[in-house]
Coordinates of C-alpha atoms and ligand atoms in Angstrom, one line a residue:
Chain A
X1 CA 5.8 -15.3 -22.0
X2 CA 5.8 -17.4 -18.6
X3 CA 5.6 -14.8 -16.3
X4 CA 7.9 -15.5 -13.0
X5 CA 8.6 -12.2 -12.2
X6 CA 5.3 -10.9 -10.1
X7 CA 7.7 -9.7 -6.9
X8 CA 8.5 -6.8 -9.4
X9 CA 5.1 -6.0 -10.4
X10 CA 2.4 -8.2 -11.2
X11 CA 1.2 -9.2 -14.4
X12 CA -0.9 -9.4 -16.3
X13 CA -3.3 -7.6 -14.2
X14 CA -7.2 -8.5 -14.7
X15 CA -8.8 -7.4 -17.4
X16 CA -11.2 -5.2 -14.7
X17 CA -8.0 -3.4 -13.9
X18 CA -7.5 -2.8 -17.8
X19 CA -10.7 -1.9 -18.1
X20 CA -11.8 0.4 -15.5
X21 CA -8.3 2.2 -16.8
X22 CA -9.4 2.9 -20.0
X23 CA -13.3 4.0 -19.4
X24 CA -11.4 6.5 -16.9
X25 CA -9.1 8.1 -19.5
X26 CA -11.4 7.5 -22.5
X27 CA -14.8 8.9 -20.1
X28 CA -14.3 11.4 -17.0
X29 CA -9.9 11.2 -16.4
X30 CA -10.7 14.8 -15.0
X31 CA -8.5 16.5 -12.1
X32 CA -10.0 15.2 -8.6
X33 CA -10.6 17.6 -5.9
X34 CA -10.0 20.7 -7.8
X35 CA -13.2 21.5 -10.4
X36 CA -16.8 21.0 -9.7
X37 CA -17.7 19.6 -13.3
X38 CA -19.3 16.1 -13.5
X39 CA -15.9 15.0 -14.6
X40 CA -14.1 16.2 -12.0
X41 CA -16.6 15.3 -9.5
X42 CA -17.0 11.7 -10.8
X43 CA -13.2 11.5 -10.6
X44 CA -13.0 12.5 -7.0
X45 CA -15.6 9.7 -6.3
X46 CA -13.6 6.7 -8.2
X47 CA -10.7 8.2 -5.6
X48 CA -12.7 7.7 -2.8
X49 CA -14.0 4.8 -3.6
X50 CA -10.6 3.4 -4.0
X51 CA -10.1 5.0 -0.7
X52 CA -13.2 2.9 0.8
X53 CA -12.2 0.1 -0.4
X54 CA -8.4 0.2 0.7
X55 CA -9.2 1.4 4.3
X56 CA -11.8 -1.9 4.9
X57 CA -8.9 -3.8 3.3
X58 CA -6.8 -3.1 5.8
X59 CA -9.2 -3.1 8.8
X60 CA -9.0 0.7 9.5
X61 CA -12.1 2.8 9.9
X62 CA -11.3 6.2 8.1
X63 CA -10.6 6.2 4.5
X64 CA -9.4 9.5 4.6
X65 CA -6.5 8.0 6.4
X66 CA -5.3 6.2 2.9
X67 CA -2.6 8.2 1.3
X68 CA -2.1 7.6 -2.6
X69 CA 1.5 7.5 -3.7
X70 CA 3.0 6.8 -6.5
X71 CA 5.0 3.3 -5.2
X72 CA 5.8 1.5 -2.2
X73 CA 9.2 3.9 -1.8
X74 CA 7.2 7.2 -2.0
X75 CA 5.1 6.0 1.4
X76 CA 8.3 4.4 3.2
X77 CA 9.7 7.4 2.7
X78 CA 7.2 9.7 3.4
X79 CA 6.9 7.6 7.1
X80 CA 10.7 7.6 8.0
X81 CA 11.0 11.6 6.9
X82 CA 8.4 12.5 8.4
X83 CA 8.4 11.2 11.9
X84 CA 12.2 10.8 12.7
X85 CA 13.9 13.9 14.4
X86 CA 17.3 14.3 15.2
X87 CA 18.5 12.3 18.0
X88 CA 16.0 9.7 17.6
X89 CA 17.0 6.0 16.8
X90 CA 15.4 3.7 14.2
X91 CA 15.9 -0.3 13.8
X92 CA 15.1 -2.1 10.6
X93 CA 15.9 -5.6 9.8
X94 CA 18.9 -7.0 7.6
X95 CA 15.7 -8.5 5.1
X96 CA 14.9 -5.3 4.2
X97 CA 14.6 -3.4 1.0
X98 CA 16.7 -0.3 -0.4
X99 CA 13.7 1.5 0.1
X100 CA 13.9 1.8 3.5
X101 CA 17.7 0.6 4.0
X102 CA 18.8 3.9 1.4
X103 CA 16.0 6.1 3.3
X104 CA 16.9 5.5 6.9
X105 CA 21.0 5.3 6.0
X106 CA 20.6 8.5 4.4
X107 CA 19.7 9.9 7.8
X108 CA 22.6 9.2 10.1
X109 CA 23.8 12.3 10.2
X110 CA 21.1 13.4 12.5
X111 CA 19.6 9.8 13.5
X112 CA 21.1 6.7 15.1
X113 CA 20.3 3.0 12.6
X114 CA 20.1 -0.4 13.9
X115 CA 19.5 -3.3 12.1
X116 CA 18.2 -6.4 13.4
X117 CA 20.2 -9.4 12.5
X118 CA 18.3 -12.7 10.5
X119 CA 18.8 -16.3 10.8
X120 CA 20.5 -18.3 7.3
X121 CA 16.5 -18.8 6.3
X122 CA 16.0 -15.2 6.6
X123 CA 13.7 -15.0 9.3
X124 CA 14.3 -13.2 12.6
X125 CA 15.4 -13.6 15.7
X126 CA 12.8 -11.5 17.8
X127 CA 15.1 -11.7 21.6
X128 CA 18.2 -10.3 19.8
X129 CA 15.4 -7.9 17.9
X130 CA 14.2 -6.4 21.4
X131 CA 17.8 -6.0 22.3
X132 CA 18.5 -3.3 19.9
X133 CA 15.8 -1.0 21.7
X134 CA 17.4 1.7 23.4
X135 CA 15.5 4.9 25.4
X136 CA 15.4 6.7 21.7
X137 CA 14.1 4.1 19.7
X138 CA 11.1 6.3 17.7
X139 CA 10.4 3.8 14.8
X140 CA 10.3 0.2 13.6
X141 CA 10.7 -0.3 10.2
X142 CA 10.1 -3.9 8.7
X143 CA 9.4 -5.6 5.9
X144 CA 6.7 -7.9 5.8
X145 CA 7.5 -10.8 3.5
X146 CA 11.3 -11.5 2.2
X147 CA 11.5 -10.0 -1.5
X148 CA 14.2 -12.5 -2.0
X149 CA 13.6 -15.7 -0.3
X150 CA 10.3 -15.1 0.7
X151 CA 9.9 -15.7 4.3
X152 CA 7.2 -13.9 6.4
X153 CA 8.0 -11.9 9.4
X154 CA 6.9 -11.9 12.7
X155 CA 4.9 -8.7 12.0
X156 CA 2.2 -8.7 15.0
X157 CA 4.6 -10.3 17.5
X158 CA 7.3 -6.7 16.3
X159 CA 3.8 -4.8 16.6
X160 CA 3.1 -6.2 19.8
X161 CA 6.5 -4.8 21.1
X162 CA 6.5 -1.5 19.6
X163 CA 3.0 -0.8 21.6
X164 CA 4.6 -2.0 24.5
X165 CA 8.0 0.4 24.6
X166 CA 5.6 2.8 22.8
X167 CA 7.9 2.7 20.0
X168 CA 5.8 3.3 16.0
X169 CA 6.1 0.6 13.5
X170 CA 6.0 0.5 9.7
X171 CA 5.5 -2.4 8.0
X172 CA 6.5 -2.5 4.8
X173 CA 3.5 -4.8 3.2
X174 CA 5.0 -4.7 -0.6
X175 CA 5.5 -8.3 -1.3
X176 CA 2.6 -9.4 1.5
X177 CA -0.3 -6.8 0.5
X178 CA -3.3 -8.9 -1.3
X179 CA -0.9 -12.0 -0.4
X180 CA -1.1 -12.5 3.4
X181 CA -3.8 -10.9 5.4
X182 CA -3.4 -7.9 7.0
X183 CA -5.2 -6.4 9.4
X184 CA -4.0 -3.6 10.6
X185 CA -5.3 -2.3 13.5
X186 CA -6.0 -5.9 15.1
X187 CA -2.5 -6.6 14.2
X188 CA -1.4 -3.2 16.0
X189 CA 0.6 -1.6 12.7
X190 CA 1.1 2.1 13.1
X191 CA 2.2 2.3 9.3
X192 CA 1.4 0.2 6.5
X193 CA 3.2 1.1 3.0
X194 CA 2.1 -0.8 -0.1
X195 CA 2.9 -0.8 -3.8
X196 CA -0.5 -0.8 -5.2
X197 CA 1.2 -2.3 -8.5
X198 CA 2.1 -5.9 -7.0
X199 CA -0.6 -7.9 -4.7
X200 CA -2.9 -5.5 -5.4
X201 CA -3.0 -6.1 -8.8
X202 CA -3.1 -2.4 -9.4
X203 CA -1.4 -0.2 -11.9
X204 CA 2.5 0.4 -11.5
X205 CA 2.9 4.3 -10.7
X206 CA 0.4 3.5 -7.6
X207 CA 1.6 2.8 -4.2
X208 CA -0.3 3.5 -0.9
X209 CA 0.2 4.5 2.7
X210 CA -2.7 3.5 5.5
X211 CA -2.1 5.2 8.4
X212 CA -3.5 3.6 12.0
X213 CA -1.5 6.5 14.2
X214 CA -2.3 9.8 15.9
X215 CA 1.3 10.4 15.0
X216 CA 0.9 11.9 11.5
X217 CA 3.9 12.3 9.5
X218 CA 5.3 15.9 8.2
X219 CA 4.9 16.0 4.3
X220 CA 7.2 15.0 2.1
X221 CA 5.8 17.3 -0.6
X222 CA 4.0 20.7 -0.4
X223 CA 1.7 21.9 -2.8
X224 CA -2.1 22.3 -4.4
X225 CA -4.5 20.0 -2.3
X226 CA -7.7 21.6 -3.7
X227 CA -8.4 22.3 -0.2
X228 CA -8.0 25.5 2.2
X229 CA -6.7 27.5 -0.6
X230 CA -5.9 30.8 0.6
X231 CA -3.6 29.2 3.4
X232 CA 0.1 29.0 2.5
X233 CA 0.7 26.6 5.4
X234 CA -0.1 22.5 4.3
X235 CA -3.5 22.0 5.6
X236 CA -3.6 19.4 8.3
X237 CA -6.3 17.1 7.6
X238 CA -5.1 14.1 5.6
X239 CA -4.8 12.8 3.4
X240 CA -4.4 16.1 2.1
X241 CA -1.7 16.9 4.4
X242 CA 0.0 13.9 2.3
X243 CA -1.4 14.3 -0.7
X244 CA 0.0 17.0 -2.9
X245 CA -0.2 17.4 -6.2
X246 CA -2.8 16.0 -9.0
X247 CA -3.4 12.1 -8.4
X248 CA -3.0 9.2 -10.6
X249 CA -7.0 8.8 -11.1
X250 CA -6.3 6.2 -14.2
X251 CA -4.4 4.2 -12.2
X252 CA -6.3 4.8 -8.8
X253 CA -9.4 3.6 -11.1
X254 CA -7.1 0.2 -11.9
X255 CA -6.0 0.1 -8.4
X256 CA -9.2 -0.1 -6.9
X257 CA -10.6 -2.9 -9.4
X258 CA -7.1 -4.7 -8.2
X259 CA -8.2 -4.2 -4.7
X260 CA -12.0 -5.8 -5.5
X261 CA -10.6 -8.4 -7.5
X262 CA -8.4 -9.8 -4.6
X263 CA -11.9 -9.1 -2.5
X264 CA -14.0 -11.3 -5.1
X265 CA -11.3 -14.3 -5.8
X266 CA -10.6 -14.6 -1.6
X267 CA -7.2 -13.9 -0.4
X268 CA -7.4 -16.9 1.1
X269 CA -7.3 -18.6 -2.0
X270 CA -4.8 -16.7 -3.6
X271 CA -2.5 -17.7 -1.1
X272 CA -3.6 -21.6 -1.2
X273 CA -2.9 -21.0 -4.9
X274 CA 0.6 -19.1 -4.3
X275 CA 1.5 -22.2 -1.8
X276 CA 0.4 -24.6 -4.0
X277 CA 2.8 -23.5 -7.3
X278 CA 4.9 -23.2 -4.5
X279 CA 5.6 -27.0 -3.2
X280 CA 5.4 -27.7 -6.8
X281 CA 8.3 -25.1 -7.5
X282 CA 10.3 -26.0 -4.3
X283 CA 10.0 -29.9 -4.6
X284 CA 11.0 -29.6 -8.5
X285 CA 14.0 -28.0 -7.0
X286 CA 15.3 -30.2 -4.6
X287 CA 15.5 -32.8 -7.1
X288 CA 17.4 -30.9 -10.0
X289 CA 20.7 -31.3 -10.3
X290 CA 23.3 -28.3 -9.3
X291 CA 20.5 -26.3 -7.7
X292 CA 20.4 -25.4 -3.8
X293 CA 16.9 -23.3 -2.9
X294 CA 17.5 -20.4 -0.7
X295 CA 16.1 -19.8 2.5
X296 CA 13.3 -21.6 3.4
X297 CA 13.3 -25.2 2.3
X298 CA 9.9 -25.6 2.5
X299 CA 5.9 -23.9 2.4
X300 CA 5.9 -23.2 6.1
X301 CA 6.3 -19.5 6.7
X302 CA 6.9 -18.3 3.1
X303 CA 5.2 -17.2 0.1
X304 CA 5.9 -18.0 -3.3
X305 CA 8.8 -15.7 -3.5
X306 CA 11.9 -18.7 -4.5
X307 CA 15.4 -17.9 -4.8
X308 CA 17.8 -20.5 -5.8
X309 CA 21.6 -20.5 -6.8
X310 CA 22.8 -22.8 -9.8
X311 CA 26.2 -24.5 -8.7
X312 CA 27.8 -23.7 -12.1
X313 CA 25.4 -21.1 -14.1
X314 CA 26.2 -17.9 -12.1
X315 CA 22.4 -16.2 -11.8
X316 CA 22.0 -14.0 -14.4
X317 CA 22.8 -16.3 -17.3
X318 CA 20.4 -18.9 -15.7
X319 CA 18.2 -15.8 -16.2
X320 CA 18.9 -15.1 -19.7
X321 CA 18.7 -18.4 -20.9
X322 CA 15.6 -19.5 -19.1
X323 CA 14.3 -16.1 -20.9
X324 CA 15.5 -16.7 -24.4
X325 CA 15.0 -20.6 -24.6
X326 CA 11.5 -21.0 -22.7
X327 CA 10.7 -17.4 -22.6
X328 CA 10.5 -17.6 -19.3
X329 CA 11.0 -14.3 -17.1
X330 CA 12.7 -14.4 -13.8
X331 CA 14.9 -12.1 -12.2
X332 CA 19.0 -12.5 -10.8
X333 CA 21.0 -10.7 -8.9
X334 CA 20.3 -8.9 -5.3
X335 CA 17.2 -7.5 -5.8
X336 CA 17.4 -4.1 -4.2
X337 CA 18.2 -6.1 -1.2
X338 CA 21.6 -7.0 -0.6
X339 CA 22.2 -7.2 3.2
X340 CA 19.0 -10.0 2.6
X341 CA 22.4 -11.7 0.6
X342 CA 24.9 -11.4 3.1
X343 CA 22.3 -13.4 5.7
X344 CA 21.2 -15.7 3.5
X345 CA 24.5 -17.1 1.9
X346 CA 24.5 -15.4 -1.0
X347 CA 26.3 -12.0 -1.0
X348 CA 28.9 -13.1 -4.2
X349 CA 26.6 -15.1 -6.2
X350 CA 22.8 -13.7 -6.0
X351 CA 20.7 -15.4 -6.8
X352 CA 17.6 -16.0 -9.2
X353 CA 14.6 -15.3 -8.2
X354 CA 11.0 -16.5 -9.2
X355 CA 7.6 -15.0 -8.2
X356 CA 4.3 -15.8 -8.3
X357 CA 0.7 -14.5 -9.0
X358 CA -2.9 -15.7 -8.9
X359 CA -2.5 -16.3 -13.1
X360 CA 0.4 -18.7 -12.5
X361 CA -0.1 -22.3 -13.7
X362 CA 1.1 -25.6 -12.1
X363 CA 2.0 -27.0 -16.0
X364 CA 4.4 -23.4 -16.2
X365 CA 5.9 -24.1 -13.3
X366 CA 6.5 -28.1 -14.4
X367 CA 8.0 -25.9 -17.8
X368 CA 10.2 -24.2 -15.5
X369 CA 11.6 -27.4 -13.8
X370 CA 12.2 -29.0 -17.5
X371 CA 14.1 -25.7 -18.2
X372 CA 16.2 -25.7 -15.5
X373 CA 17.0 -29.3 -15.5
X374 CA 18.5 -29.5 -19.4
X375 CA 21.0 -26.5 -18.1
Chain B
X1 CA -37.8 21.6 -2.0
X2 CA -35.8 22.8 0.7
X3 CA -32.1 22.3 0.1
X4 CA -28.9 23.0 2.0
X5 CA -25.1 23.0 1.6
X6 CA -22.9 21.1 4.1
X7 CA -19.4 22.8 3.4
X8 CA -16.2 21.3 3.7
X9 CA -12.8 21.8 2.8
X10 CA -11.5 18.6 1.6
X11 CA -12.6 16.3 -1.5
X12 CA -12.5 13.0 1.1
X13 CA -14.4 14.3 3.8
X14 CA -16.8 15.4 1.3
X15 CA -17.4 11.8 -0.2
X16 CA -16.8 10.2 2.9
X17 CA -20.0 12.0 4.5
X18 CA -21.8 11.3 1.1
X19 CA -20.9 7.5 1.2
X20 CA -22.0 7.6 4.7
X21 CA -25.1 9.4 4.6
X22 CA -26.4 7.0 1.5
X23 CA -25.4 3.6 3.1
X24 CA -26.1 4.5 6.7
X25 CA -29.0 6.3 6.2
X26 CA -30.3 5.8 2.4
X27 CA -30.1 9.8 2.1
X28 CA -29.5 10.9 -1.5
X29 CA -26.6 14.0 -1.5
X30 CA -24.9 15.9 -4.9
X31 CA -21.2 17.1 -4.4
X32 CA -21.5 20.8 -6.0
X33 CA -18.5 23.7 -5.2
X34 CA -18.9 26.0 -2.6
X35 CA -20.4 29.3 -3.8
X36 CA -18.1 32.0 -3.2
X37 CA -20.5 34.1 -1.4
X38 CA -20.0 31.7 1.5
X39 CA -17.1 32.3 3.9
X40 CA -14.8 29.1 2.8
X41 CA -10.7 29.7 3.2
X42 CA -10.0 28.8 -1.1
X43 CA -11.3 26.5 -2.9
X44 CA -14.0 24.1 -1.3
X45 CA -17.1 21.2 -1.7
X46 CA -20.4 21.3 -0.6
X47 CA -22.7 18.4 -0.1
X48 CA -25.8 19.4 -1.4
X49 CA -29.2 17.6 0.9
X50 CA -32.4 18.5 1.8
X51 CA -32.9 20.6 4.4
X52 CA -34.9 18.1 6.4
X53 CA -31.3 15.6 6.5
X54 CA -29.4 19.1 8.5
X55 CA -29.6 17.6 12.1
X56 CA -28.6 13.6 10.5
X57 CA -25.7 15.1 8.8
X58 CA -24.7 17.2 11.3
X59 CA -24.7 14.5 13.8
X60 CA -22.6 12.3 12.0
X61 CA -20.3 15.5 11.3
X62 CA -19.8 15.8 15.1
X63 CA -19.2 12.0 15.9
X64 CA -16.6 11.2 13.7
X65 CA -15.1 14.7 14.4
X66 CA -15.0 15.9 10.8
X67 CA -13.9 19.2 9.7
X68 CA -16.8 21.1 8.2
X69 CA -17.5 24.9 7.6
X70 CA -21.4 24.7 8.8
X71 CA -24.5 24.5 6.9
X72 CA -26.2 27.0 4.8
X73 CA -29.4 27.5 3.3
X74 CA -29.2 27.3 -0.7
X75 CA -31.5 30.0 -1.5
X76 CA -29.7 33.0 0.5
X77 CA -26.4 31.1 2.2
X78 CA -27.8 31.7 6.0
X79 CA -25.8 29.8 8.1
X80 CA -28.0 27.2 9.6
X81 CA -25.3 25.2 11.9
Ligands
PLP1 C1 10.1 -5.5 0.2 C2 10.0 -4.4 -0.8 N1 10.0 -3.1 -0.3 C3 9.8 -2.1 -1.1 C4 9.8 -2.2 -2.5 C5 9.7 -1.0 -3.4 O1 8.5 -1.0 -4.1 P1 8.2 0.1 -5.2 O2 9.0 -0.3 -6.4 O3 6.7 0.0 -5.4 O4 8.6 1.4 -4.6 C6 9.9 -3.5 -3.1 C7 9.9 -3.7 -4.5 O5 10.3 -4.7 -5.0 C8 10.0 -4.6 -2.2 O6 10.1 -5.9 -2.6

């Protein structure tokens, strides 16, 4: 299998990930934070050691402020129910994700939604962005990186105006964590929700939530922390405030070794490597017949999500053949994402989308190209 | 030896101050549960050092404003901080 479909989850991940995943089940996959045992001890340390890891990641000082989730949807939630209060207003952009448009939509009873227009290449326009800021604007919610075409957005430049009207931002880092770098308190990022299972070359039931606020969300979920046990009320220190509930250690264990991977390999090179496939990908593109790339035309501004529309293939049998003929797997449709659709051109015909990861080749994608072009 | 039992209430700050205290200041620590006999609220962790390391990890306790139940002596659970 030619794997083109790393914007869902990555794969495969590296054999430390596997690895450190099974000497955690098969050696000390004991409950963290609520025995004493060596097992359960040595658990609670792989935790924080994931924590450790995550928090210098991400440029924040306290690891305790690194919530473990259980995907990028769990923390975006967690942010926009747990800060937003009735009467307050909340902008996110037309790029993003179900994840947050569902979330904050499913609100508006009590809450007022804005979203912030994008350009036919997906990336916004930051003057008609400020416009939408009213008196009760409480939260910024954007995504990072386009899961459909891509393009990056202007993430410190939002950050920069959020600290100015004293408004809190979440980014939503899923496709841009382990891909662009992100630091978060230099960039000014209140919030920063990750799947731990895509960039981060983590496990998929792992997602994470950094938190660089005094503002601290209310739970989501109450329940067993391990901590101040005799107190019915959600203890306040995080994360177990966040927290509740036994964690994934197996896949915190893979997470982490995702985390030092990135470290050890340079995330600078993984996204000269990402760029790299991507020209190859983009300028294969432009000269096959019936295909138009979507969004941004070239590598300036984007990462190695592609989209492109076939002119007589609607996108899901382009899908389905390049999958049964070349087994190659790519993914077609709206991807979670349709609003992205409607600015980009594309809301009848979706599109098909290919996504790549460090253990993509330059020869798979030439395989791709040869694909597409006998269609 | 000496020994004494930093108390805390959560798992993290408990490793965190561990982590800390061996790469800061090369002291060795052992994460051991709270004996009931001293006054925690449920279910806690203790960080288990040599006396001598009290004042260093009370320090660091302080400046990074942790939440911790005091310090106790191992053999008979005084409260030392
Ligand atoms: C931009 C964006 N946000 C959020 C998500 C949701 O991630 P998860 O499936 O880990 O919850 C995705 C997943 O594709 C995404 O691309």
């Amino acid at each position: 299998m030619i794997y083109f479909d790393n914007a869902a989850t990555t794969w495969p991940k590296p054999a430390s990930v596997v690895r450190a995943m099974d000497e955690c089940m098969n050696e000390f996959a004991a409950n963290p934070g609520r025995s004493a045992h060596s097992h359960a001890i040595k658990s609670s340390e792989k935790v924080y050691e994931c924590r450790e890891e995550i928090a210098e990641f991400f440029g924040i000082d306290n690891p305790g402020n690194v919530i473990f989730t259980s995907n990028a949807t769990h923390s975006l939630n967690i942010v926009i129910n747990g800060v937003l209060n009735e009467g307050d207003h909340v902008i996110c952009t037309v790029m993003d994700h179900n994840s947050v448009l569902r979330t904050t939509f499913s609100k508006t009873k009590k809450i007022e939604l804005s979203f912030s227009k994008a350009n036919p290449d997906g990336s916004l326009n930051l003057t008609e962005f400020e416009s939408l800021i009213k008196t009760n604007t409480k939260l910024v919610v954007m995504t990072h990186v386009s899961n459909v075409c891509g393009t990056v957005m202007p993430a410190k430049e939002v950050a920069d105006i959020c600290k100015k009207r004293n408004i809190l931002f979440l980014l939503d880092a899923s496709q841009s964590a382990g891909i662009v770098p992100i630091n978060i308190t230099e960039m000014g990022i209140d919030y920063l929700a990750a799947p731990g299972h895509k960039g981060l070359y983590g496990p998929m039931g792992t997602g994470i939530l950094v938190i660089n606020s005094k503002v601290i969300p209310k739970p989501l979920i109450f329940g067993g922390t391990g901590s101040y046990s005799k107190e019915l009320s959600q203890p306040f220190e995080l994360p177990d405030r966040l927290e509740s509930g036994t964690l994934n250690v197996p896949g915190i264990c893979g997470l982490l070794e995702g985390v030092r991977f990135i470290k050890a390999v340079g995330i600078q090179q993984i996204s000269k490597h990402e760029k790299e496939l991507t020209s190859w990908l983009l300028d294969g593109l432009e000269e096959t017949k019936n295909i138009s790339v979507v969004g941004k035309k070239n590598t300036v501004g984007r990462t190695g999500v592609v989209s492109f529309v076939h002119s007589s293939m609607d996108c899901t049998a382009v899908s389905a053949y390049l999958d049964s003929e070349f087994a190659i797997a790519t993914r077609s449709m709206y991807h979670c994402a349709y609003p992205s659709h409607v600015a980009l051109g594309t809301k009848d015909s979706g599109t098909v989308r290919v996504s790549f990861s460090l253990f993509n080749t330059i020869p798979q994608v030439k395989l791709l190209l040869y694909a597409l072009s006998k269609i | 030896m000496d020994f004494c039992l930093v108390v805390f209430a959560s798992a993290t700050t408990v490793n965190r101050v561990k982590s800390v205290l061996l790469k800061k200041f090369q002291i060795n620590s052992e994460i051991v549960q709270t004996p009931k006999a001293i006054p925690a609220k449920g279910c806690s962790y203790s960080l288990k050092i040599k006396t001598e390391y009290a004042d260093v990890v009370w320090n660091l306790i302080k400046e990074n404003g942790l939440s911790s139940k005091g310090i106790f002596r191992e053999s008979n659970f005084e409260k030392i901080k």
